[in-house]
Coordinates of C-alpha atoms in Angstrom, one line a residue:
X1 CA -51.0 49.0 54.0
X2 CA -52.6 51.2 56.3
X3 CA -52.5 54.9 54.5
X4 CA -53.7 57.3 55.9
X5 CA -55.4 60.4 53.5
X6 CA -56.7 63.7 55.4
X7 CA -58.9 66.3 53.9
X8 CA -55.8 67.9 52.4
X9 CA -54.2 65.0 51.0
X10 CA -57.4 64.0 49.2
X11 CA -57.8 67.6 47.2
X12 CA -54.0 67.3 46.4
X13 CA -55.4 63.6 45.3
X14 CA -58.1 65.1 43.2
X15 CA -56.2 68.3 41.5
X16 CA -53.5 64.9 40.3
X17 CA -56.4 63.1 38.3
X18 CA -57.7 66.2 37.3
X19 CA -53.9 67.2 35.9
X20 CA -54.3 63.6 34.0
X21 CA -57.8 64.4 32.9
X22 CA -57.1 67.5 31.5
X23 CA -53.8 66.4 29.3
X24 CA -54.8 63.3 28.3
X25 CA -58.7 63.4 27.6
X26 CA -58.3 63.8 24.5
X27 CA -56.5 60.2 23.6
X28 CA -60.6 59.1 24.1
X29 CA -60.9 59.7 20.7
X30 CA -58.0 58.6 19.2
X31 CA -57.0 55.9 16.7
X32 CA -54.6 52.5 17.6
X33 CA -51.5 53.9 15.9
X34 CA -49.9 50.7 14.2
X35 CA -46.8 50.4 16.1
X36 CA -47.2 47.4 18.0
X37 CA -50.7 47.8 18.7
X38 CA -51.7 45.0 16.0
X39 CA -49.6 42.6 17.8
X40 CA -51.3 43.3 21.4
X41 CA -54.8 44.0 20.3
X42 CA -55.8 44.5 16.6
X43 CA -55.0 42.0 14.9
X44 CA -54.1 39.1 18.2
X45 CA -56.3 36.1 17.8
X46 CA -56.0 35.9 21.4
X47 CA -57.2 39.6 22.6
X48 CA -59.6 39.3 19.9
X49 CA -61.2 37.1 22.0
X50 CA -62.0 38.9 25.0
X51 CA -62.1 36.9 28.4
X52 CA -63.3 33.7 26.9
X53 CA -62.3 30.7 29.5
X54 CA -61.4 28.8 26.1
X55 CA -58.1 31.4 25.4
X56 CA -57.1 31.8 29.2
X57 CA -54.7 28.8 29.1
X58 CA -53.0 30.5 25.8
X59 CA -53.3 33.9 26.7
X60 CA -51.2 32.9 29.8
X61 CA -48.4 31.2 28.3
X62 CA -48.3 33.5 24.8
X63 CA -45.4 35.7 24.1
X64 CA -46.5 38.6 21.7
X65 CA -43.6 40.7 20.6
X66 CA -40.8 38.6 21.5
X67 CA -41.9 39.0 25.2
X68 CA -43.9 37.0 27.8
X69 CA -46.2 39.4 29.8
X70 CA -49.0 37.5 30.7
X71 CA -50.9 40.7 32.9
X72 CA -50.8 42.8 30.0
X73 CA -52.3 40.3 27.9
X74 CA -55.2 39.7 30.3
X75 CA -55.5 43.4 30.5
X76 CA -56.0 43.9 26.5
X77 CA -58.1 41.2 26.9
X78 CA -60.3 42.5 29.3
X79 CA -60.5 45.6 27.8
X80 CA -61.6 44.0 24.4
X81 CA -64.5 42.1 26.5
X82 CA -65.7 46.0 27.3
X83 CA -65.2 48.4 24.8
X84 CA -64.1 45.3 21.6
X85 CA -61.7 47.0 19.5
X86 CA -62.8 50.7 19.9
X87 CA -59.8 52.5 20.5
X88 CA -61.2 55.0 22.7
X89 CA -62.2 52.9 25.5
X90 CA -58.2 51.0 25.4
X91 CA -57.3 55.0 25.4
X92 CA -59.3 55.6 28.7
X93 CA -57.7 52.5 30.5
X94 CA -54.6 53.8 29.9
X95 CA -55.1 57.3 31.0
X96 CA -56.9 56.1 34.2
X97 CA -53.8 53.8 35.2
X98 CA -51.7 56.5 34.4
X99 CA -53.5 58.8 37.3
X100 CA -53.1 55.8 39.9
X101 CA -49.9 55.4 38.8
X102 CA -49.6 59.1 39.7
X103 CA -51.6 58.6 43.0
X104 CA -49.4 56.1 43.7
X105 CA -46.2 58.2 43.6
X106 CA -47.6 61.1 46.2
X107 CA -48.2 58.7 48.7
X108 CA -44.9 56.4 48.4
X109 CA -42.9 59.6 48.6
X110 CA -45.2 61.5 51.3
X111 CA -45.0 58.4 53.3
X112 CA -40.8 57.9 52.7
X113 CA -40.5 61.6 53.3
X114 CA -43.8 62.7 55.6
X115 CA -42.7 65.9 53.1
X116 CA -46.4 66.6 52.2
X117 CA -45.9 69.5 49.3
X118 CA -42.2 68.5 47.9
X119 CA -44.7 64.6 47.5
X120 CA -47.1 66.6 45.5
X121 CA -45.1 68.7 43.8
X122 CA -42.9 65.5 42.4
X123 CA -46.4 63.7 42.1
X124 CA -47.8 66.4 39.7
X125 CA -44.2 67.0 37.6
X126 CA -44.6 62.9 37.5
X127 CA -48.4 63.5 36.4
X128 CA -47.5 66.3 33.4
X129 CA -43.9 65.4 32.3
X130 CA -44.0 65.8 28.4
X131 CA -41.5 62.5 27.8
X132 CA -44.6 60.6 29.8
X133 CA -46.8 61.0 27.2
X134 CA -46.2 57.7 24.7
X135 CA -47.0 55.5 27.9
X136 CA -50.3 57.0 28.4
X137 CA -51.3 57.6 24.3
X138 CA -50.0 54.6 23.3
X139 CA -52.4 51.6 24.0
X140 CA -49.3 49.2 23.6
X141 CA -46.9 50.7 26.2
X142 CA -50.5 49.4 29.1
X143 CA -47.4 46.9 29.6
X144 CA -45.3 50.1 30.8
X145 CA -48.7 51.7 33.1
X146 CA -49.1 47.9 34.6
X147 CA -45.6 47.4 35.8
X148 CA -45.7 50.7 37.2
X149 CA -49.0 50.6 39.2
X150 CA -47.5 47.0 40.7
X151 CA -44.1 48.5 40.6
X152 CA -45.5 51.8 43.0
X153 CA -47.7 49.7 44.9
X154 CA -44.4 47.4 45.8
X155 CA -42.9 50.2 46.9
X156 CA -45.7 52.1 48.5
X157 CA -46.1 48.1 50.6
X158 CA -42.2 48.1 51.4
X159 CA -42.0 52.3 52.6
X160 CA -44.4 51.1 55.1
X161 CA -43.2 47.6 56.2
X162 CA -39.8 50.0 56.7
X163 CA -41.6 52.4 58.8
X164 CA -44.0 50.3 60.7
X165 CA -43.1 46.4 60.5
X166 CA -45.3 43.9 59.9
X167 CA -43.7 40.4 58.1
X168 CA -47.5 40.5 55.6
X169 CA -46.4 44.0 54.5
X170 CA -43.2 42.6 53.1
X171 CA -44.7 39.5 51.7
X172 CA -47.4 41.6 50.0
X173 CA -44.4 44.1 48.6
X174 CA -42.9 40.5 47.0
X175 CA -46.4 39.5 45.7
X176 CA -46.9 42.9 43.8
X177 CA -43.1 43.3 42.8
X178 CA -43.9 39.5 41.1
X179 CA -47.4 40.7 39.5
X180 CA -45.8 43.6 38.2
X181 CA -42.6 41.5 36.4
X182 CA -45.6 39.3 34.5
X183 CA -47.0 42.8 33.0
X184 CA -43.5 43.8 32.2
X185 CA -40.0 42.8 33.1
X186 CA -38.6 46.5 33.2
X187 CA -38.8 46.3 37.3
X188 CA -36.1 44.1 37.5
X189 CA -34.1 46.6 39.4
X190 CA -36.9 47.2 41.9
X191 CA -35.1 45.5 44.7
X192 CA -31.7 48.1 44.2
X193 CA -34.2 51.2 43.8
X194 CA -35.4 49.6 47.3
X195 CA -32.1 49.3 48.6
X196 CA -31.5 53.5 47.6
X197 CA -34.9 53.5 49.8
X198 CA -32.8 52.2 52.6
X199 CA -29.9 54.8 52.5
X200 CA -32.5 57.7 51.6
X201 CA -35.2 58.8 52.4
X202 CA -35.8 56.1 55.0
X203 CA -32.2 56.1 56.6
X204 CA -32.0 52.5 57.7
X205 CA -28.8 51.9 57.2
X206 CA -27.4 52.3 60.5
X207 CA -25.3 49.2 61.5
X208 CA -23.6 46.5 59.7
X209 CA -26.1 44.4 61.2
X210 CA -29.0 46.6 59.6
X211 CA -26.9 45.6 56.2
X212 CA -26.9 42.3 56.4
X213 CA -31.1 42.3 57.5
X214 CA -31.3 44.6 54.3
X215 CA -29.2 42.1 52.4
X216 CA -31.4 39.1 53.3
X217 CA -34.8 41.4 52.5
X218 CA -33.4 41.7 48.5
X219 CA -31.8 38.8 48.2
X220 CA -35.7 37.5 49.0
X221 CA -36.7 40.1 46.4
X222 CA -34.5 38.8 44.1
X223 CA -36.3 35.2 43.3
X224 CA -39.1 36.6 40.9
X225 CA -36.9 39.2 39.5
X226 CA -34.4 36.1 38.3
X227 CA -37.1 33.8 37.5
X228 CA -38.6 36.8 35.2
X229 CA -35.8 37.8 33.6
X230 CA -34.4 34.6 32.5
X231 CA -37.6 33.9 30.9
X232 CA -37.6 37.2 29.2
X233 CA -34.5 36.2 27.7
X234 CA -35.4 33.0 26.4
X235 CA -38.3 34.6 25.1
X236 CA -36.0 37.5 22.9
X237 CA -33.9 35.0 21.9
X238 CA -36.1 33.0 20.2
X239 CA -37.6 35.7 18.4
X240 CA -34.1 37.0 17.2
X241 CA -34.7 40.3 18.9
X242 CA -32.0 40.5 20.8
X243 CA -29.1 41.5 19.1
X244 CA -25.5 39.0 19.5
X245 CA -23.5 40.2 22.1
X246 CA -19.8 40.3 21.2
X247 CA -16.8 41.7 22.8
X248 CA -16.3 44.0 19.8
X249 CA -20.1 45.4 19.4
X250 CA -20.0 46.3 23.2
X251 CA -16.9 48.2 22.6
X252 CA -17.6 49.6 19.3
X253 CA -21.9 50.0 19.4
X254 CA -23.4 48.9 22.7
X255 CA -21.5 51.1 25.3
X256 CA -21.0 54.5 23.5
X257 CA -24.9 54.3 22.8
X258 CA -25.6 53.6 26.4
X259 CA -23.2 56.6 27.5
X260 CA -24.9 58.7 24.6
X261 CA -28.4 57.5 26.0
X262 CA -28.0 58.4 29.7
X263 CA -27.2 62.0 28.4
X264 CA -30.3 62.0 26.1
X265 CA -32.6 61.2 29.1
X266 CA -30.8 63.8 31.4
X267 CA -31.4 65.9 28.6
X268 CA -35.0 65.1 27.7
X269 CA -35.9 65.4 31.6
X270 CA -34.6 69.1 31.5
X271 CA -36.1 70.1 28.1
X272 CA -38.2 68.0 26.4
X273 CA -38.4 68.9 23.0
X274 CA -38.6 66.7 19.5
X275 CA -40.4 63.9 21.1
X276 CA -41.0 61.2 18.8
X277 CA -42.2 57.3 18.7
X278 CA -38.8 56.1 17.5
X279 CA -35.2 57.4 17.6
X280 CA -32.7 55.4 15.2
X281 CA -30.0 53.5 17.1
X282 CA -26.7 55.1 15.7
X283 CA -25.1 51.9 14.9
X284 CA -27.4 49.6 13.6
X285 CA -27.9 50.3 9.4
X286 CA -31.3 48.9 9.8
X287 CA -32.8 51.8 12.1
X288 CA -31.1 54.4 9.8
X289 CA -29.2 55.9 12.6
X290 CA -25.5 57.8 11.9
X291 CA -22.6 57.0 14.2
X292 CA -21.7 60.1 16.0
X293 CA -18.1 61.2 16.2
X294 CA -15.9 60.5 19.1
X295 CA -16.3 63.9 20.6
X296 CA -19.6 63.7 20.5
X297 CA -19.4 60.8 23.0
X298 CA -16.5 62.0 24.7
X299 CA -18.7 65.2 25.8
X300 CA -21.8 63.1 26.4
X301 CA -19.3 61.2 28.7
X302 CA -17.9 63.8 30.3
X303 CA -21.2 65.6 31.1
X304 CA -22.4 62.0 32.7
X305 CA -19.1 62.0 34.9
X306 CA -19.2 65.4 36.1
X307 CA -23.3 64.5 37.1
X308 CA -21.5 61.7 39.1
X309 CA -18.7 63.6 40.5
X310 CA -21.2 66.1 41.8
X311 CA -23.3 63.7 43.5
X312 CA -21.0 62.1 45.2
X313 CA -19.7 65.1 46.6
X314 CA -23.1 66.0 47.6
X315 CA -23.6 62.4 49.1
X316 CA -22.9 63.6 53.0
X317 CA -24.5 66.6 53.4
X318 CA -27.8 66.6 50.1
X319 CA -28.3 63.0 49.7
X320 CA -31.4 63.8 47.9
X321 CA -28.7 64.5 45.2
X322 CA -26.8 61.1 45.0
X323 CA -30.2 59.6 45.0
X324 CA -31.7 60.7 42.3
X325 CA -28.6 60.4 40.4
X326 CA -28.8 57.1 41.0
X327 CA -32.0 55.8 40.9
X328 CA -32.0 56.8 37.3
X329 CA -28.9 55.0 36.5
X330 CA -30.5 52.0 38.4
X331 CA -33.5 51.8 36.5
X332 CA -32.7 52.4 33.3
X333 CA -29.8 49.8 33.2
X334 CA -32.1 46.9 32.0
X335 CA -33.1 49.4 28.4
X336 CA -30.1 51.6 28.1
X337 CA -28.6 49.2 25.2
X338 CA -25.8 47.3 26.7
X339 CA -28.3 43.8 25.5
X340 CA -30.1 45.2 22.7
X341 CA -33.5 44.8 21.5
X342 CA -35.1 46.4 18.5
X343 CA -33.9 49.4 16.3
X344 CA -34.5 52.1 19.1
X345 CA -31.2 54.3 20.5
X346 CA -33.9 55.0 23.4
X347 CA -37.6 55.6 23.9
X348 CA -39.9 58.2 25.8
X349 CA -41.1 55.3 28.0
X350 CA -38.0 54.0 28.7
X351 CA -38.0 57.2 31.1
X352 CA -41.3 56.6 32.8
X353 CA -40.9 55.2 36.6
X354 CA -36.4 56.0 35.8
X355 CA -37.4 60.3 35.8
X356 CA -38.7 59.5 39.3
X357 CA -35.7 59.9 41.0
X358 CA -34.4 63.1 39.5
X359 CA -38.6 64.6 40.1
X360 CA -37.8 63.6 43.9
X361 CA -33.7 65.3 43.8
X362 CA -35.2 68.4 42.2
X363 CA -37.5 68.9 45.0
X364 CA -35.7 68.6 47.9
X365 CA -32.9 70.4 46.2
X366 CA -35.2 73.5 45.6
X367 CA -36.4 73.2 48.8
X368 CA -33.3 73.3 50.3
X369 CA -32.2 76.2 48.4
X370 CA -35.7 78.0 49.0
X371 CA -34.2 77.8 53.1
X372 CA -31.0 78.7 52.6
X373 CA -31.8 82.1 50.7
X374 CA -34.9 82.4 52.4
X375 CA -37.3 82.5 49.0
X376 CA -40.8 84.1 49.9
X377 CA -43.5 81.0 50.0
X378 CA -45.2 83.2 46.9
X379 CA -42.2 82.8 45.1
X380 CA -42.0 79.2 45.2
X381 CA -45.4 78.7 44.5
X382 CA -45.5 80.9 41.2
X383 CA -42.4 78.8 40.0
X384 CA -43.9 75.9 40.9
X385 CA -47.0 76.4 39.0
X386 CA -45.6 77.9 35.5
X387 CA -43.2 75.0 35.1
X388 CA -46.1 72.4 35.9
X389 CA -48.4 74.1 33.9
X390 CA -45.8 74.7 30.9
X391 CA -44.9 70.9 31.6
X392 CA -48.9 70.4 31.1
X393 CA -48.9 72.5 28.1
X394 CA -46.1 70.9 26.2
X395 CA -47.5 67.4 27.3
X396 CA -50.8 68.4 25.9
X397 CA -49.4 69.3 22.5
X398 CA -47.3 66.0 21.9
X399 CA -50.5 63.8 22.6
X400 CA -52.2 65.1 20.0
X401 CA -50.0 64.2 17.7
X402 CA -50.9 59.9 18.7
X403 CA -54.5 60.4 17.4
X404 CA -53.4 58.7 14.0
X405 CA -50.9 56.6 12.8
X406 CA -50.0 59.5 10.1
X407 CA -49.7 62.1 12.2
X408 CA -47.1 60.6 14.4
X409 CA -45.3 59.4 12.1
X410 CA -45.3 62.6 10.0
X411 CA -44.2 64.5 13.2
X412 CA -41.4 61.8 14.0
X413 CA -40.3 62.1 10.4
X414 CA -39.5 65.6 10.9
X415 CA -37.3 64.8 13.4
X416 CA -35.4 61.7 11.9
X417 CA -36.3 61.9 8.3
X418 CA -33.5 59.2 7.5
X419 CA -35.2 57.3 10.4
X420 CA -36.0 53.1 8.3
X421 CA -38.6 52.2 10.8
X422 CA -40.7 55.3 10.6
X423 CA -40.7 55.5 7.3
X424 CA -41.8 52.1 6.8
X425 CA -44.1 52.7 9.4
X426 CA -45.5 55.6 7.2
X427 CA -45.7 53.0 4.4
X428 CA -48.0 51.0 6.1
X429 CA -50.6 53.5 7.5
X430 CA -50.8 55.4 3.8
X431 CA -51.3 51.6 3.0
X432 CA -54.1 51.3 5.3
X433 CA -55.2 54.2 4.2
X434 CA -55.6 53.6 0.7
X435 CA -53.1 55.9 -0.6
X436 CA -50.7 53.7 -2.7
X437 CA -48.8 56.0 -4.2
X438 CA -47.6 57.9 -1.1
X439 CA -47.3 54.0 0.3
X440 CA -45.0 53.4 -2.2
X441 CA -42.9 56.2 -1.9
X442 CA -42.6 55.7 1.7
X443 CA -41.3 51.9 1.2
X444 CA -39.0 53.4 -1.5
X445 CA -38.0 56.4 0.9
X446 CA -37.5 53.5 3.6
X447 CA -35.3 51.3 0.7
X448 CA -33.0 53.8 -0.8
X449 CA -31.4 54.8 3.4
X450 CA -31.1 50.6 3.7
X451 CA -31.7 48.4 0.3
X452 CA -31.7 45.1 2.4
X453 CA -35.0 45.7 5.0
X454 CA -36.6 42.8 4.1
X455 CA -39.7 44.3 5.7
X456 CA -40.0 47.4 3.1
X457 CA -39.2 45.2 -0.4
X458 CA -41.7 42.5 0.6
X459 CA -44.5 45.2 1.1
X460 CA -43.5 47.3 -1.9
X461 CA -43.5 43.7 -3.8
X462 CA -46.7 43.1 -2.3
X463 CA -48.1 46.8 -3.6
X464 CA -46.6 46.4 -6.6
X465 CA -48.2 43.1 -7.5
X466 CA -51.7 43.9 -6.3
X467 CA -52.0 47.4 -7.5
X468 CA -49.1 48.5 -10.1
X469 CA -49.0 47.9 -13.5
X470 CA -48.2 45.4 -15.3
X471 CA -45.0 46.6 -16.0
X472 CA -44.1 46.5 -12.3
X473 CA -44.5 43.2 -12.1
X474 CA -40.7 42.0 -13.2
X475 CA -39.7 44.8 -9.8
X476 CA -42.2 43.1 -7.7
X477 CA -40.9 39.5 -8.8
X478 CA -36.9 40.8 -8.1
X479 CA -38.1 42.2 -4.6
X480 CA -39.9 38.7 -3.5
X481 CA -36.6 36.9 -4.9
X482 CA -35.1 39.4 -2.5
X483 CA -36.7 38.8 0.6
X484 CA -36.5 34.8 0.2
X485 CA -32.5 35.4 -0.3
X486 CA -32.6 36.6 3.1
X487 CA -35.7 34.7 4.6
X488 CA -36.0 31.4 3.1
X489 CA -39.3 30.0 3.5
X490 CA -40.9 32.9 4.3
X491 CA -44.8 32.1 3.5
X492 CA -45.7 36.0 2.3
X493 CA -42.5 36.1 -0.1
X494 CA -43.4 32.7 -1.1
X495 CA -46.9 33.2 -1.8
X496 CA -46.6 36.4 -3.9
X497 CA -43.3 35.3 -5.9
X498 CA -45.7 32.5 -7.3
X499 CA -48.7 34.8 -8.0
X500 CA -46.6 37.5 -9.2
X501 CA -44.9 34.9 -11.7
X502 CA -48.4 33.2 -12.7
X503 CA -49.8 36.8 -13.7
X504 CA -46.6 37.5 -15.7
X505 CA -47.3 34.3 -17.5
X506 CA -50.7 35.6 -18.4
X507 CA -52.4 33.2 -15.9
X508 CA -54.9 33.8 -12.6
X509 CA -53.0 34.2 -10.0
X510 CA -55.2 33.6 -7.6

């Protein structure tokens, strides 16, 4: 792509890795925390098999998770061929992908902008930011570091087919946008966020001839993105993990949380504090969550539509503004909860490549003001530095709390203690542990916000029946009866019902 790096660019290069070093070193010696990571790595017959030729043909058309992301799977794959299932070494990937990731940002927006220190400045907020962190900790979000590496390295091809030409340079921006989509489907917006290129920083929307040449160029980018996304549909659907969408739960669930959730991101990329893995969704009983009142989202929405009203009125003359306004709209559209999938209101690495935007408004807007009052050089640089190394701090602090499965959930229970799926969660790593009691208490914790998770009775059922006393038994037979009420067939409920039944009777039930 023809990038150029001086002497200069290359220390700012090496004071960014050594930013990622220094935060995230420490995720070497972590644990796989649970959440998801047994369905990508620890216990996937396919990862567990490294790159053997045998699983490629599998590995390639598996969905794990109720998605198809083919790279990712490769990736876990490769990584169990190195380092098998050591955690550290899947911690190391991540943490290295996350520094080209934040290579990768410096020179898209130095070459957009040819703005050398606003690039580095949004490069190293990018590198620290304290809502990054669960992408890098979290061995199961290498989905979220390999979109984003293809996703920067599209756009990094496309900044310089736009300055320079060259058909190959827009063909290889196609090929890497495609790559990208088969690690993870969340750059389905890539070809808008290029069209917000177009109007700023690299102005070339000039003519309505230029628009109808821009028009072609996404409709062009368009083909994987479609091709992607349809199969990422079919594959949510089949695993029921996209909730129905009605007229009346858009109304009533989908749209207030997506209003609420665009405010909780604006909110988290100002000050973010009481990070956690999971965050109930407000509506849905099975994530624990508590409908907020209509004031609540009448403020959220009325915050979100001044934020609007402001940028446009910037548009003209500080188009940095309108940008970044909506560059973050634009990318988190596909996770903001108008489809829903899973129990989460919104996630930490939802944010990821979507805080870009607002990094990139901040700067130029600082700089702008830095000219207009005429701000010492000193002065900026001081500011500069405490709220990168404060970012730094703070992102230091929430990564410790991945290196177990118990001490993220115990930290995410302080901040939704009513939350189903972390106290579940909780369950199973006290499980794991070999700490029953507090196991149970956690599946009884996760039972008594919702009776009907089908998840928490069949593993209390299960504890019950392999380590309670006898007496528990006639609970742990009621719990299985439960489940298969609500799943029939299901082979685990099945299974112990007709164990639990064959001790009661005073036979083996083995």
């Amino acid at each position: 792509m023809s990038v150029r790096l001086d002497r200069l660019d290359l220390a700012i290069v090496l004071a960014l890795g050594i930013a990622c070093g220094a935060i995230y070193a420490q995720t070497a010696s972590f644990d796989f925390v649970g959440f998801d990571d047994e369905a990508h790595v620890t216990l996937n017959a396919i990862t567990q098999q490294g790159l053997d030729p045998a699983v490629l043909g599998p590995a390639l058309r598996a969905t794990v998770a109720a998605n198809w992301h083919p790279v990712t799977q490769l990736s876990h794959m490769l990584d169990v061929e190195l380092f098998g299932l050591e955690a550290g070494g899947h911690h190391a990937v991540n943490v290295v992908l996350h520094a080209l990731v934040t290579l990768l940002v410096f020179l898209v927006v130095r070459e957009a902008t040819g703005a050398r220190w606003r690039s580095a400045f949004v490069a190293a907020l990018f590198a620290v930011h304290p809502l990054h962190v669960e992408v890098v900790a979290w061995v199961s979000q290498r989905k979220t570091l390999l979109c984003a590496v293809f996703g920067m390295a599209s756009m990094l091809a496309y900044v310089t087919y736009a300055r320079r030409g060259g058909a190959w340079r827009f063909a290889l921006s196609a090929g890497l946008l495609t790559v990208g989509l088969l690690a993870k489907s969340m750059l389905v917006t890539l070809p808008l966020l290029f069209a917000l290129l177009d109007y700023w920083p690299l102005r070339r929307l000039g003519s309505l001839r230029d628009a109808r040449v821009l028009a072609r160029e996404k409709l062009v980018l368009l083909l994987p993105v479609l091709a992607i996304a349809a199969v990422t549909i079919v594959a949510q659907h089949s695993a029921e993990a996209m909730a129905p969408l009605t007229l009346d739960r858009l109304l009533r669930a989908h749209l207030p949380n997506a209003v609420l959730g665009y405010a909780w991101y604006l909110e988290k990329a100002i000050w973010p504090a009481d990070l956690a893995v999971h965050y109930p969704h407000p509506y849905l009983p099975l994530a624990g969550g508590i409908a907020p009142s209509p004031l609540v989202i009448l403020g959220a929405g009325s915050l979100l539509a001044s934020v609007v009203i402001l940028a446009v009125i910037a548009a003209r003359r500080r188009p940095w503004i309108a940008f970044g306004v909506a560059w973050a709209a634009i990318a988190l559209l596909p996770v903001i909860g108008i489809v829903q999938v899973g129990t989460q209101a919104v996630a930490d690495r939802y944010a990821y490549l979507p805080l870009l935007g607002p990094f990139i408004a901040l700067a130029w807007e600082a700089n702008a003001l830095r000219e207009r009052l005429r701000i010492p050089a000193v002065i900026v640089a001081g500011t500069s530095v405490a709220l990168l190394g404060t970012s730094a701090l703070v992102a230091h602090r929430q990564a410790g709390y991945w290196q177990s499965a118990r001490a993220l959930y115990g930290h995410a229970l302080e901040i939704s203690p009513r939350d189903v799926t972390l106290l579940f969660n909780m369950g199973n790593a006290e499980l794991d542990a070999g700490r029953y009691a507090e196991a149970e208490a956690g599946y009884r914790e996760a039972l008594a916000v919702h009776p009907g998770h089908s998840p928490a009775q069949l593993n209390l059922a299960e504890l019950l029946r392999k380590y309670g006393e006898p007496s528990d038994l006639a609970e742990a037979v009621a719990l299985y009866r439960s489940v298969l009420r609500e799943r029939p067939g299901n082979f685990r409920a099945t299974r112990g019902l007709r164990k639990a039944l064959a001790r009661g009777a005073g036979r083996r039930d083995d």
